[in-house]
Coordinates of C-alpha atoms and ligand atoms in Angstrom, one line a residue:
M1 CA -20.9 -70.9 -114.5
T2 CA -18.0 -69.2 -112.7
N3 CA -16.2 -71.1 -110.0
Y4 CA -15.8 -68.1 -107.8
D5 CA -17.8 -67.0 -104.8
A6 CA -16.3 -63.5 -104.6
L7 CA -14.6 -61.1 -106.9
I8 CA -12.0 -58.5 -105.8
V9 CA -10.9 -55.8 -108.1
G10 CA -7.4 -54.6 -107.2
A11 CA -4.6 -56.3 -105.2
G12 CA -3.5 -53.4 -103.0
Y13 CA -4.2 -53.3 -99.3
A14 CA -8.0 -53.1 -99.7
G15 CA -8.1 -56.0 -102.1
A16 CA -5.5 -58.2 -100.5
V17 CA -7.0 -58.0 -97.0
A18 CA -10.5 -58.5 -98.3
A19 CA -9.5 -61.5 -100.4
R20 CA -7.6 -63.2 -97.6
R21 CA -10.5 -62.8 -95.1
L22 CA -13.2 -64.0 -97.5
A23 CA -10.9 -66.9 -98.5
E24 CA -9.8 -67.9 -95.1
D25 CA -12.6 -67.0 -92.7
G26 CA -15.4 -67.3 -95.2
N27 CA -14.1 -70.3 -97.0
K28 CA -15.0 -68.6 -100.3
K29 CA -13.3 -69.1 -103.6
V30 CA -12.0 -65.7 -104.4
L31 CA -10.8 -64.2 -107.7
V32 CA -8.6 -61.2 -107.5
L33 CA -8.1 -59.2 -110.7
E34 CA -5.2 -56.7 -110.8
R35 CA -4.4 -54.4 -113.7
R36 CA -0.7 -54.0 -112.9
D37 CA 1.9 -56.7 -113.2
H38 CA 2.4 -57.0 -109.5
V39 CA 0.4 -57.1 -106.2
G40 CA 0.6 -54.5 -103.4
G41 CA -0.9 -51.5 -105.2
N42 CA 0.9 -48.3 -104.3
A43 CA 2.7 -50.0 -101.5
Y44 CA 4.6 -52.2 -103.9
D45 CA 8.4 -52.4 -103.4
C46 CA 11.1 -54.1 -105.5
L47 CA 14.9 -54.1 -106.1
D48 CA 16.1 -51.5 -108.6
A49 CA 18.8 -52.1 -111.2
S50 CA 21.5 -51.6 -108.5
G51 CA 19.9 -54.0 -106.1
I52 CA 18.5 -51.3 -103.8
L53 CA 15.0 -51.9 -102.3
I54 CA 12.8 -49.0 -103.5
H55 CA 9.2 -48.0 -103.2
Q56 CA 8.1 -47.7 -106.8
Y57 CA 5.1 -45.5 -106.0
G58 CA 6.4 -43.2 -103.3
P59 CA 7.8 -43.7 -99.7
H60 CA 5.6 -45.9 -97.5
I61 CA 6.1 -46.0 -93.8
F62 CA 3.7 -48.1 -91.7
H63 CA 2.2 -46.6 -88.6
T64 CA -1.0 -47.3 -86.6
N65 CA -2.7 -47.1 -83.3
D66 CA -5.0 -49.9 -84.2
R67 CA -4.0 -53.1 -82.5
R68 CA -6.2 -55.3 -84.7
V69 CA -4.7 -53.9 -87.9
F70 CA -1.1 -54.4 -86.6
D71 CA -1.9 -57.9 -85.4
Y72 CA -3.5 -58.8 -88.7
L73 CA -0.6 -57.7 -90.8
S74 CA 1.9 -59.2 -88.4
R75 CA 0.6 -62.6 -89.5
F76 CA 2.2 -62.0 -92.9
T77 CA 5.4 -60.1 -92.0
K78 CA 7.9 -59.5 -89.2
W79 CA 8.8 -55.9 -88.7
R80 CA 11.9 -53.7 -88.7
R81 CA 11.7 -51.1 -86.0
Y82 CA 11.7 -47.8 -87.7
Q83 CA 10.5 -44.3 -86.7
H84 CA 10.3 -41.9 -89.6
R85 CA 12.0 -38.5 -89.0
V86 CA 11.8 -35.7 -91.5
I87 CA 13.6 -32.4 -91.8
A88 CA 12.9 -29.4 -93.9
N89 CA 15.7 -28.1 -96.1
L90 CA 15.3 -24.4 -97.0
P91 CA 17.2 -21.3 -97.8
R92 CA 18.5 -19.2 -94.9
D93 CA 16.6 -15.9 -94.9
N94 CA 17.7 -14.7 -91.5
P95 CA 21.5 -14.3 -91.4
Q96 CA 21.5 -13.0 -87.9
V97 CA 20.4 -16.3 -86.5
V98 CA 23.0 -18.9 -85.7
P99 CA 21.2 -22.2 -86.0
P100 CA 22.2 -25.0 -83.7
R101 CA 22.2 -27.4 -86.6
K102 CA 24.9 -27.3 -89.2
T103 CA 24.1 -25.3 -92.3
T104 CA 25.5 -25.8 -95.8
D105 CA 25.4 -23.7 -98.9
G106 CA 23.3 -20.9 -97.4
R107 CA 20.6 -23.4 -96.5
F108 CA 19.4 -24.7 -93.1
F109 CA 17.3 -27.4 -91.6
F110 CA 14.7 -28.0 -89.0
P111 CA 12.5 -30.9 -87.9
V112 CA 9.1 -31.4 -89.5
P113 CA 6.5 -31.4 -87.9
F114 CA 7.6 -28.0 -86.7
N115 CA 8.3 -28.4 -83.0
L116 CA 10.1 -26.6 -80.1
D117 CA 13.5 -27.5 -81.5
S118 CA 12.5 -26.2 -85.0
L119 CA 11.8 -22.9 -83.3
K120 CA 15.4 -22.7 -82.0
N121 CA 16.8 -23.7 -85.4
A122 CA 14.7 -21.0 -87.1
F123 CA 15.1 -18.2 -84.5
G124 CA 18.3 -19.0 -82.7
Q125 CA 18.7 -20.7 -79.3
K126 CA 17.6 -17.8 -77.0
E127 CA 14.8 -16.3 -79.0
G128 CA 13.6 -19.8 -80.0
E129 CA 13.4 -20.7 -76.3
R130 CA 11.5 -17.6 -75.5
L131 CA 9.0 -18.1 -78.3
G132 CA 8.6 -21.8 -77.3
Q133 CA 7.7 -20.6 -73.8
K134 CA 5.2 -18.2 -75.4
L135 CA 3.5 -21.2 -77.2
L136 CA 3.6 -23.3 -74.0
D137 CA 1.8 -20.5 -72.1
A138 CA -1.0 -20.7 -74.7
Y139 CA -1.3 -24.4 -75.4
P140 CA -0.7 -27.5 -73.2
A141 CA 2.7 -29.0 -73.3
Q142 CA 3.0 -32.1 -75.5
S143 CA -0.2 -31.0 -77.4
Q144 CA -0.3 -30.2 -81.1
V145 CA -2.1 -27.5 -83.0
T146 CA -2.8 -27.3 -86.7
I147 CA -1.2 -24.4 -88.7
L148 CA -4.7 -23.1 -89.6
E149 CA -5.7 -23.0 -85.9
L150 CA -2.4 -21.4 -84.9
R151 CA -2.9 -18.6 -87.4
Q152 CA -6.2 -17.8 -85.6
N153 CA -4.5 -17.1 -82.3
P154 CA -5.1 -13.4 -81.4
D155 CA -1.7 -12.9 -79.6
P156 CA 0.4 -11.0 -82.2
E157 CA 3.6 -12.8 -81.2
I158 CA 2.0 -16.2 -81.7
T159 CA 0.5 -15.0 -85.0
A160 CA 4.1 -14.0 -86.0
I161 CA 5.3 -17.6 -85.2
A162 CA 2.3 -19.0 -87.1
D163 CA 3.1 -16.8 -90.1
Y164 CA 6.7 -18.0 -90.0
V165 CA 5.7 -21.6 -90.0
Y166 CA 3.1 -21.0 -92.7
E167 CA 5.6 -19.4 -94.9
H168 CA 8.5 -21.7 -94.2
V169 CA 6.7 -25.1 -93.9
F170 CA 3.3 -25.0 -95.5
V171 CA 2.4 -22.5 -98.2
H172 CA 5.1 -23.3 -100.8
Y173 CA 5.1 -27.1 -100.2
T174 CA 1.3 -27.1 -100.4
M175 CA 1.3 -25.1 -103.6
K176 CA 3.7 -27.6 -105.1
Q177 CA 1.7 -30.6 -103.9
W178 CA -1.8 -29.4 -104.5
G179 CA -1.5 -26.3 -106.8
Q180 CA -3.5 -24.6 -104.1
T181 CA -2.9 -22.8 -100.8
P182 CA -3.4 -24.4 -97.3
E183 CA -6.7 -22.4 -97.0
E184 CA -8.0 -23.8 -100.3
I185 CA -7.5 -27.5 -99.6
D186 CA -9.2 -29.8 -97.2
P187 CA -8.1 -28.6 -93.7
A188 CA -7.6 -32.3 -92.7
T189 CA -4.7 -32.5 -95.1
T190 CA -2.4 -29.9 -93.4
A191 CA -3.7 -31.2 -90.0
R192 CA -1.8 -34.4 -90.8
V193 CA 1.4 -32.4 -90.0
P194 CA 0.6 -30.2 -87.0
V195 CA 2.8 -27.9 -85.0
R196 CA 4.0 -29.7 -81.9
L197 CA 4.3 -28.3 -78.4
S198 CA 7.1 -30.7 -77.6
R199 CA 10.5 -31.8 -78.8
D200 CA 9.2 -35.0 -80.4
D201 CA 10.7 -35.1 -83.9
R202 CA 9.1 -38.3 -85.1
Y203 CA 6.9 -37.8 -88.1
F204 CA 4.3 -40.1 -86.7
Q205 CA 3.4 -40.7 -83.0
D206 CA 1.4 -43.9 -83.4
A207 CA 1.9 -46.8 -81.0
Y208 CA 3.0 -49.3 -83.7
Q209 CA 5.5 -48.1 -86.4
G210 CA 7.8 -49.9 -88.6
M211 CA 8.7 -51.4 -92.0
P212 CA 7.9 -54.9 -93.2
L213 CA 11.2 -56.7 -92.5
E214 CA 11.6 -58.1 -96.0
G215 CA 9.5 -55.4 -97.7
Y216 CA 5.9 -54.8 -98.6
T217 CA 5.7 -57.1 -101.6
P218 CA 6.6 -60.3 -99.8
M219 CA 3.9 -59.4 -97.1
F220 CA 1.3 -59.1 -99.9
E221 CA 2.5 -62.3 -101.6
R222 CA 2.0 -64.2 -98.3
M223 CA -1.4 -62.6 -97.7
L224 CA -2.6 -63.7 -101.1
D225 CA -1.0 -67.1 -100.9
H226 CA -4.1 -69.2 -100.0
P227 CA -5.6 -72.2 -101.7
N228 CA -9.0 -70.3 -102.1
I229 CA -7.4 -67.3 -103.8
T230 CA -6.6 -66.9 -107.5
V231 CA -4.8 -63.7 -108.5
E232 CA -4.8 -62.7 -112.2
L233 CA -2.3 -60.0 -112.9
N234 CA -2.2 -57.7 -116.0
T235 CA -5.9 -57.9 -116.0
D236 CA -8.2 -55.0 -116.3
A237 CA -11.4 -56.0 -114.4
L238 CA -13.4 -53.5 -116.4
K239 CA -12.9 -55.7 -119.5
R240 CA -14.4 -58.6 -117.6
L241 CA -17.1 -57.0 -115.4
E242 CA -20.3 -55.6 -116.6
L243 CA -22.9 -53.6 -114.6
A244 CA -26.4 -53.5 -116.0
D245 CA -29.8 -53.0 -114.5
G246 CA -28.8 -53.8 -111.0
E247 CA -27.0 -57.0 -112.1
L248 CA -23.3 -57.7 -112.1
R249 CA -21.8 -59.9 -114.8
L250 CA -18.4 -61.5 -114.9
D251 CA -17.2 -62.8 -118.3
G252 CA -20.7 -62.4 -119.6
E253 CA -22.4 -64.4 -116.8
A254 CA -24.4 -63.2 -113.9
F255 CA -22.2 -63.0 -110.8
G256 CA -24.2 -63.3 -107.5
G257 CA -21.3 -63.2 -104.9
P258 CA -19.8 -60.1 -103.4
V259 CA -17.7 -57.8 -105.6
V260 CA -15.2 -55.7 -103.7
Y261 CA -14.1 -52.9 -106.0
T262 CA -11.0 -50.9 -105.1
G263 CA -10.5 -49.0 -108.3
Q264 CA -11.7 -45.5 -109.3
A265 CA -15.4 -44.9 -108.9
D266 CA -15.7 -42.6 -111.9
E267 CA -14.0 -45.1 -114.2
L268 CA -16.3 -47.9 -113.2
F269 CA -19.2 -45.9 -114.6
G270 CA -17.5 -44.7 -117.8
F271 CA -16.9 -41.2 -116.3
R272 CA -20.5 -40.4 -117.1
F273 CA -20.8 -37.5 -114.7
G274 CA -17.3 -36.3 -115.5
P275 CA -13.9 -37.3 -114.1
L276 CA -13.1 -37.0 -110.4
P277 CA -10.1 -34.7 -109.9
Y278 CA -6.9 -36.3 -108.6
R279 CA -3.2 -35.3 -108.2
T280 CA -0.6 -37.5 -109.8
L281 CA 3.1 -37.7 -109.1
D282 CA 6.2 -38.1 -111.2
F283 CA 9.0 -39.8 -109.4
G284 CA 12.6 -39.0 -110.2
F285 CA 14.8 -41.9 -109.1
E286 CA 18.6 -41.5 -109.0
T287 CA 21.2 -44.0 -107.8
L288 CA 24.4 -42.4 -106.5
P289 CA 27.8 -44.0 -106.0
Q290 CA 28.0 -43.2 -102.3
D291 CA 26.9 -44.8 -99.0
Y292 CA 24.3 -42.1 -98.1
F293 CA 23.0 -38.9 -99.7
Q294 CA 21.1 -37.3 -96.8
T295 CA 20.8 -37.6 -93.1
H296 CA 17.1 -38.5 -92.9
G297 CA 14.7 -40.9 -94.7
T298 CA 12.9 -38.0 -96.1
V299 CA 13.9 -34.3 -96.5
N300 CA 11.1 -31.9 -97.4
Y301 CA 12.0 -28.9 -99.7
T302 CA 9.4 -26.6 -98.0
V303 CA 10.2 -23.3 -99.7
D304 CA 12.0 -23.7 -103.0
G305 CA 12.6 -26.3 -105.7
D306 CA 10.0 -27.9 -108.1
F307 CA 9.8 -31.1 -106.2
T308 CA 8.3 -31.6 -102.7
R309 CA 10.6 -34.0 -101.1
I310 CA 13.6 -36.4 -101.5
T311 CA 13.4 -39.9 -99.9
E312 CA 16.5 -42.1 -99.5
F313 CA 15.2 -45.7 -99.3
K314 CA 18.2 -47.2 -97.4
H315 CA 17.2 -45.1 -94.3
L316 CA 13.7 -46.6 -94.4
T317 CA 14.6 -50.2 -95.2
G318 CA 17.8 -50.5 -93.3
Q319 CA 19.4 -52.2 -96.3
V320 CA 23.2 -52.4 -96.0
K321 CA 24.8 -51.6 -99.4
P322 CA 28.1 -49.7 -99.3
G323 CA 28.9 -47.5 -102.2
A324 CA 25.4 -47.1 -103.6
T325 CA 22.2 -45.4 -102.6
T326 CA 18.9 -44.6 -104.4
I327 CA 17.0 -41.4 -103.8
M328 CA 13.7 -40.2 -105.2
R329 CA 12.3 -36.8 -105.9
E330 CA 8.5 -36.3 -106.0
Y331 CA 6.9 -33.9 -108.5
S332 CA 3.2 -33.4 -108.1
R333 CA 0.8 -32.3 -110.9
A334 CA -2.9 -32.5 -111.9
Y335 CA -3.9 -36.0 -113.0
T336 CA -5.2 -35.9 -116.6
G337 CA -6.1 -39.6 -117.1
K338 CA -3.5 -40.2 -119.8
D339 CA -2.3 -43.7 -120.2
G340 CA 0.3 -44.6 -117.5
E341 CA -0.7 -41.9 -115.1
I342 CA -1.7 -43.0 -111.7
P343 CA -4.3 -41.1 -109.6
Y344 CA -2.5 -40.9 -106.2
Y345 CA -4.4 -38.3 -104.2
A346 CA -8.1 -37.4 -104.3
V347 CA -8.6 -33.7 -104.4
I348 CA -11.1 -33.5 -101.5
N349 CA -13.4 -30.5 -101.5
P350 CA -17.2 -30.0 -101.3
D351 CA -17.7 -30.0 -105.2
N352 CA -15.6 -33.1 -105.7
N353 CA -17.3 -34.9 -102.8
A354 CA -20.7 -34.1 -104.4
L355 CA -19.5 -35.5 -107.7
Y356 CA -18.2 -38.6 -105.9
A357 CA -21.6 -39.0 -104.2
K358 CA -23.3 -39.3 -107.6
Y359 CA -21.1 -42.2 -108.5
K360 CA -21.6 -43.8 -105.1
A361 CA -25.3 -43.5 -105.5
L362 CA -25.0 -45.5 -108.8
A363 CA -22.9 -48.1 -107.1
D364 CA -25.5 -48.5 -104.3
R365 CA -28.0 -49.8 -106.9
Y366 CA -25.9 -53.0 -107.0
P367 CA -26.3 -54.5 -103.5
S368 CA -23.5 -57.0 -104.0
L369 CA -21.0 -54.3 -105.1
R370 CA -18.9 -52.8 -102.3
F371 CA -16.5 -49.8 -102.7
L372 CA -13.4 -50.1 -100.6
G373 CA -10.1 -48.2 -100.6
R374 CA -8.5 -44.9 -101.3
L375 CA -9.7 -44.8 -104.9
A376 CA -13.1 -46.3 -104.6
E377 CA -14.0 -44.2 -101.6
Y378 CA -12.3 -41.1 -102.9
K379 CA -10.5 -40.5 -99.5
Y380 CA -7.1 -39.7 -98.2
Y381 CA -6.5 -42.9 -96.3
N382 CA -3.2 -44.2 -94.8
M383 CA -2.4 -47.9 -95.2
D384 CA -3.7 -48.8 -91.7
A385 CA -7.0 -47.0 -92.3
I386 CA -7.5 -49.1 -95.4
V387 CA -6.7 -52.3 -93.5
A388 CA -9.1 -51.4 -90.8
K389 CA -11.9 -50.7 -93.4
A390 CA -11.2 -53.9 -95.1
L391 CA -11.4 -55.9 -91.9
A392 CA -14.7 -54.1 -91.0
L393 CA -16.2 -54.6 -94.4
T394 CA -15.4 -58.3 -94.4
D395 CA -16.8 -58.6 -90.9
T396 CA -20.1 -57.7 -92.4
L397 CA -19.7 -59.9 -95.4
L398 CA -18.8 -63.0 -93.4
Ligands
FAD401 P1 -4.1 -49.0 -104.1 O1 -2.8 -49.2 -103.4 O2 -4.2 -47.8 -105.1 O3 -4.6 -50.3 -104.8 C1 -5.6 -50.3 -105.8 C2 -5.3 -51.4 -106.8 O4 -6.4 -51.6 -107.7 C3 -4.1 -51.0 -107.7 O5 -3.1 -52.0 -107.7 C4 -4.7 -50.8 -109.1 O6 -3.8 -51.2 -110.1 C5 -5.9 -51.8 -109.0 N1 -7.0 -51.5 -109.9 C6 -7.6 -50.3 -110.1 N2 -8.5 -50.4 -111.1 C7 -8.5 -51.7 -111.5 C8 -9.2 -52.4 -112.5 N3 -10.1 -51.8 -113.3 N4 -8.8 -53.7 -112.8 C9 -7.9 -54.3 -112.0 N5 -7.2 -53.6 -111.1 C10 -7.5 -52.4 -110.8 N6 0.2 -44.7 -96.2 C11 0.8 -44.9 -95.0 O7 0.1 -45.4 -94.1 N7 2.1 -44.5 -94.8 C12 2.8 -43.9 -95.8 O8 4.0 -43.6 -95.6 C13 2.2 -43.6 -97.1 N8 2.9 -43.0 -98.0 C14 2.3 -42.8 -99.2 C15 3.0 -42.1 -100.2 C16 2.4 -41.8 -101.4 C17 3.2 -41.1 -102.5 C18 1.1 -42.2 -101.7 C19 0.4 -41.9 -103.0 C20 0.3 -42.9 -100.7 C21 0.9 -43.2 -99.5 N9 0.2 -43.9 -98.5 C22 0.8 -44.1 -97.3 C23 -1.2 -44.3 -98.7 C24 -1.2 -45.8 -99.2 O9 -0.6 -45.8 -100.5 C25 -2.7 -46.2 -99.3 O10 -3.3 -46.1 -98.1 C26 -2.9 -47.6 -99.8 O11 -2.0 -47.9 -100.9 C27 -4.3 -47.7 -100.3 O12 -4.5 -49.1 -100.7 P2 -5.7 -49.4 -101.7 O13 -5.8 -50.8 -101.8 O14 -6.9 -48.6 -101.3 O15 -5.3 -48.7 -103.1
UDP402 N1 2.8 -30.3 -95.7 C1 3.5 -29.1 -95.9 N2 4.8 -29.1 -95.6 C2 5.5 -30.2 -95.2 C3 4.8 -31.3 -95.0 C4 3.4 -31.4 -95.3 O1 2.9 -28.1 -96.3 O2 6.7 -30.1 -95.0 C5 1.3 -30.3 -96.0 C6 1.0 -30.5 -97.5 O3 -0.1 -29.8 -97.8 C7 0.9 -32.0 -97.5 C8 0.1 -32.2 -96.2 O4 0.7 -31.3 -95.3 O5 0.1 -32.4 -98.7 C9 0.2 -33.7 -95.7 O6 1.5 -34.1 -95.6 P1 2.0 -35.6 -95.5 O7 3.4 -35.6 -95.3 O8 1.1 -36.3 -94.6 O9 1.6 -36.0 -97.1 P2 1.8 -37.4 -97.8 O10 2.9 -38.2 -97.2 O11 0.5 -38.1 -97.6 O12 2.0 -37.0 -99.2

């Protein structure tokens, strides 16, 4: 007989929050199985060879409007105040315009999300102001509008602005990230980065924003540090867990407690209906012998280049380390399922959602099996959304 009351597959946000709640508030003995050699899932951070704190699986900035989520995580970390700001770096294609921001090497910059200041950088001070007024006559001040909505505006001058933003912010970046145009992908994806009718140049506008003061990994370690929790790293749960005839077995024995599964839905069922499409990323890390490489935490290459963005971690973490900085370029491509590849982004569209629904229907035949997280739910969730889902799910289990 197993000694555990609950099994959690995966030690990312979904798994770690679920484990802690069941262990602490439910007084259950919880076993967490994690395939990687560390906790934290894709939010994992660590020091690189030069002692710089990096995010191994892409830049993670915490932001939420959900007070319960913020309070819950705040039990396990203090926060460094940080508001993420992003600029686009792109070739100058309008030499008549004198941008207010410094340009270098025939390139120029503007804030992303595209806002009233971005307009001035793109079109020059006077024309930018005039076009900004045009937008403010059409939409409420401080509001935001998605690029796909803006392109529907019947006023030809607003359509021209929309076309500019589409061409200089969205179409090439989206092709690099998804291999498809903004019209072809889920509209909620480009809606994450709307056009702003304000001068707010923060990437996120949430009430609570910041970075875990000592990093994400210590926050996860504290969350999982509980006498009722056992974490086994380097362990593929699919080698231990069997699903047969409505029954779940762990290490060959029937397991009656809840099983919170945060891995891929298709993999759990041997890809029997075919693989769910994902995008994966290749990360190009580079450590440079200088204090800083760029002015902002992240710079998006919205028009050219084969990578989408460059992140410089010292801006995010606030780490003081003179004479060395680590940057990372992100290259996106289709996930093939080869060993070592990680499925980072679900490719959300009606066909893929229908395929996912077939796996979900299989899972629903096992009443004690719960799908939770970005992989298991095949959704584009931010960290806070996963924490909220994990709190809600464990509310029902407790
Ligand atoms: P994951 O972090 O993927 O954790 C799942 C875990 O399950 C993994 O550790 C995996 O190894 C393990 N696992 C899977 N299958 C098995 C198995 N069979 N056996 C054992 N273990 C298994 N969100 C934000 O809020 N802000 C950001 O700035 C942000 N930036 C991001 C940047 C990138 C490049 C990416 C890809 C995502 C970003 N996110 C960001 C989203 C964030 O990463 C996710 O919301 C969060 O990590 C999801 O947590 P999760 O537990 O669902 O999944
Ligand atoms: N996007 C874009 N240009 C940008 C930033 C974002 O076209 O400069 C689009 C792109 O399709 C991207 C989506 O908006 O995938 C969401 O961007 P976000 O920065 O939220 O992506 P994430 O950080 O989750 O990869």
